[in-house]
Amino acid sequence: MDDHLQKKVDAQNEKGTKNVIKTWSRRSMIVPDMIGHTIAVHDGRKHVPVFVTEAMIGHKLGEFAPTRTFRSHVKEDRRSRR
């Protein structure tokens, strides 16, 4: 976990607050100190809010903020090919 993010989480744990923490650090691993916090992870254009639960421990923050949006393939009209 990156130091700057750890400092922000520790500061909120000491105060007892649960404000949204903005971060660009998608590589940071989720640790038990983060449980119950909402962390806004950058996906390349906006920050995606991620509420941290126990099941997420050990994963990276970037796994929960997808960077690509898949728009389904356009269905072909068979009549137009004839």
PDB file of C-alpha atoms in Angstrom:
ATOM      1  CA  MET A   1       0.000   0.000   0.000  1.00  0.00           C
ATOM      2  CA  ASP A   2       1.312   3.456  -0.890  1.00  0.00           C
ATOM      3  CA  ASP A   3       2.478   5.632   2.006  1.00  0.00           C
ATOM      4  CA  HIS A   4       0.279   8.616   1.175  1.00  0.00           C
ATOM      5  CA  LEU A   5      -2.841   6.441   1.133  1.00  0.00           C
ATOM      6  CA  GLN A   6      -1.839   4.693   4.379  1.00  0.00           C
ATOM      7  CA  LYS A   7      -1.430   8.084   6.088  1.00  0.00           C
ATOM      8  CA  LYS A   8      -4.913   9.192   4.989  1.00  0.00           C
ATOM      9  CA  VAL A   9      -6.532   5.953   6.200  1.00  0.00           C
ATOM     10  CA  ASP A  10      -4.678   6.095   9.541  1.00  0.00           C
ATOM     11  CA  ALA A  11      -5.698   9.730  10.068  1.00  0.00           C
ATOM     12  CA  GLN A  12      -9.361   8.888   9.490  1.00  0.00           C
ATOM     13  CA  ASN A  13      -9.158   5.855  11.774  1.00  0.00           C
ATOM     14  CA  GLU A  14      -7.736   8.021  14.587  1.00  0.00           C
ATOM     15  CA  LYS A  15     -10.458  10.650  14.166  1.00  0.00           C
ATOM     16  CA  GLY A  16     -13.181   8.041  13.709  1.00  0.00           C
ATOM     17  CA  THR A  17     -14.428   9.549  10.441  1.00  0.00           C
ATOM     18  CA  LYS A  18     -15.299   7.746   7.215  1.00  0.00           C
ATOM     19  CA  ASN A  19     -14.944  10.407   4.496  1.00  0.00           C
ATOM     20  CA  VAL A  20     -14.310   9.460   0.869  1.00  0.00           C
ATOM     21  CA  ILE A  21     -10.588   9.223   0.075  1.00  0.00           C
ATOM     22  CA  LYS A  22      -9.596  10.070  -3.515  1.00  0.00           C
ATOM     23  CA  THR A  23      -6.634   8.182  -4.946  1.00  0.00           C
ATOM     24  CA  TRP A  24      -4.913   7.544  -8.245  1.00  0.00           C
ATOM     25  CA  SER A  25      -3.042   4.569  -6.763  1.00  0.00           C
ATOM     26  CA  ARG A  26      -4.679   1.555  -8.416  1.00  0.00           C
ATOM     27  CA  ARG A  27      -1.694  -0.629  -7.429  1.00  0.00           C
ATOM     28  CA  SER A  28      -2.294  -0.332  -3.678  1.00  0.00           C
ATOM     29  CA  MET A  29      -3.276  -3.538  -1.927  1.00  0.00           C
ATOM     30  CA  ILE A  30      -6.335  -3.509   0.321  1.00  0.00           C
ATOM     31  CA  VAL A  31      -5.389  -4.055   3.975  1.00  0.00           C
ATOM     32  CA  PRO A  32      -7.612  -4.653   7.047  1.00  0.00           C
ATOM     33  CA  ASP A  33      -7.238  -0.993   8.146  1.00  0.00           C
ATOM     34  CA  MET A  34      -9.310   0.048   5.114  1.00  0.00           C
ATOM     35  CA  ILE A  35     -12.442  -1.964   5.974  1.00  0.00           C
ATOM     36  CA  GLY A  36     -15.501   0.277   6.083  1.00  0.00           C
ATOM     37  CA  HIS A  37     -13.879   3.149   4.182  1.00  0.00           C
ATOM     38  CA  THR A  38     -14.995   4.390   0.782  1.00  0.00           C
ATOM     39  CA  ILE A  39     -12.062   4.973  -1.534  1.00  0.00           C
ATOM     40  CA  ALA A  40     -12.544   6.758  -4.863  1.00  0.00           C
ATOM     41  CA  VAL A  41     -10.203   5.014  -7.323  1.00  0.00           C
ATOM     42  CA  HIS A  42      -9.312   6.752 -10.591  1.00  0.00           C
ATOM     43  CA  ASP A  43     -10.201   4.788 -13.734  1.00  0.00           C
ATOM     44  CA  GLY A  44      -8.567   7.111 -16.244  1.00  0.00           C
ATOM     45  CA  ARG A  45     -11.308   9.721 -16.531  1.00  0.00           C
ATOM     46  CA  LYS A  46     -13.213   9.798 -13.224  1.00  0.00           C
ATOM     47  CA  HIS A  47     -13.040   8.470  -9.666  1.00  0.00           C
ATOM     48  CA  VAL A  48     -15.087   5.329  -8.983  1.00  0.00           C
ATOM     49  CA  PRO A  49     -16.222   4.943  -5.349  1.00  0.00           C
ATOM     50  CA  VAL A  50     -15.238   1.573  -3.853  1.00  0.00           C
ATOM     51  CA  PHE A  51     -16.632   0.551  -0.446  1.00  0.00           C
ATOM     52  CA  VAL A  52     -14.082  -1.791   1.139  1.00  0.00           C
ATOM     53  CA  THR A  53     -15.339  -5.029   2.741  1.00  0.00           C
ATOM     54  CA  GLU A  54     -13.561  -8.002   4.349  1.00  0.00           C
ATOM     55  CA  ALA A  55     -13.770 -10.082   1.169  1.00  0.00           C
ATOM     56  CA  MET A  56     -11.600  -7.529  -0.673  1.00  0.00           C
ATOM     57  CA  ILE A  57      -8.522  -7.910   1.573  1.00  0.00           C
ATOM     58  CA  GLY A  58      -5.457  -8.890  -0.450  1.00  0.00           C
ATOM     59  CA  HIS A  59      -6.817  -7.552  -3.744  1.00  0.00           C
ATOM     60  CA  LYS A  60      -5.650  -4.377  -5.478  1.00  0.00           C
ATOM     61  CA  LEU A  61      -7.808  -1.241  -5.619  1.00  0.00           C
ATOM     62  CA  GLY A  62      -7.634  -1.208  -9.422  1.00  0.00           C
ATOM     63  CA  GLU A  63      -9.525  -4.500  -9.635  1.00  0.00           C
ATOM     64  CA  PHE A  64     -12.697  -2.762  -8.498  1.00  0.00           C
ATOM     65  CA  ALA A  65     -12.545   0.213 -10.894  1.00  0.00           C
ATOM     66  CA  PRO A  66     -12.682  -1.061 -14.493  1.00  0.00           C
ATOM     67  CA  THR A  67     -10.907   1.118 -17.055  1.00  0.00           C
ATOM     68  CA  ARG A  68     -12.622  -0.051 -20.228  1.00  0.00           C
ATOM     69  CA  THR A  69     -16.309  -0.029 -21.131  1.00  0.00           C
ATOM     70  CA  PHE A  70     -17.420  -2.814 -23.461  1.00  0.00           C
ATOM     71  CA  ARG A  71     -20.131  -1.884 -25.913  1.00  0.00           C
ATOM     72  CA  SER A  72     -21.508  -5.045 -27.484  1.00  0.00           C
ATOM     73  CA  HIS A  73     -20.742  -5.916 -31.078  1.00  0.00           C
ATOM     74  CA  VAL A  74     -23.246  -4.546 -33.569  1.00  0.00           C
ATOM     75  CA  LYS A  75     -25.550  -7.260 -34.814  1.00  0.00           C
ATOM     76  CA  GLU A  76     -25.271  -7.762 -38.574  1.00  0.00           C
ATOM     77  CA  ASP A  77     -28.306  -7.503 -40.807  1.00  0.00           C
ATOM     78  CA  ARG A  78     -28.221 -10.587 -43.058  1.00  0.00           C
ATOM     79  CA  ARG A  79     -30.448  -9.022 -45.734  1.00  0.00           C
ATOM     80  CA  SER A  80     -28.020  -6.185 -46.410  1.00  0.00           C
ATOM     81  CA  ARG A  81     -25.195  -8.607 -47.298  1.00  0.00           C
ATOM     82  CA  ARG A  82     -27.109 -10.178 -50.245  1.00  0.00           C
TER      83      ARG A  82
END
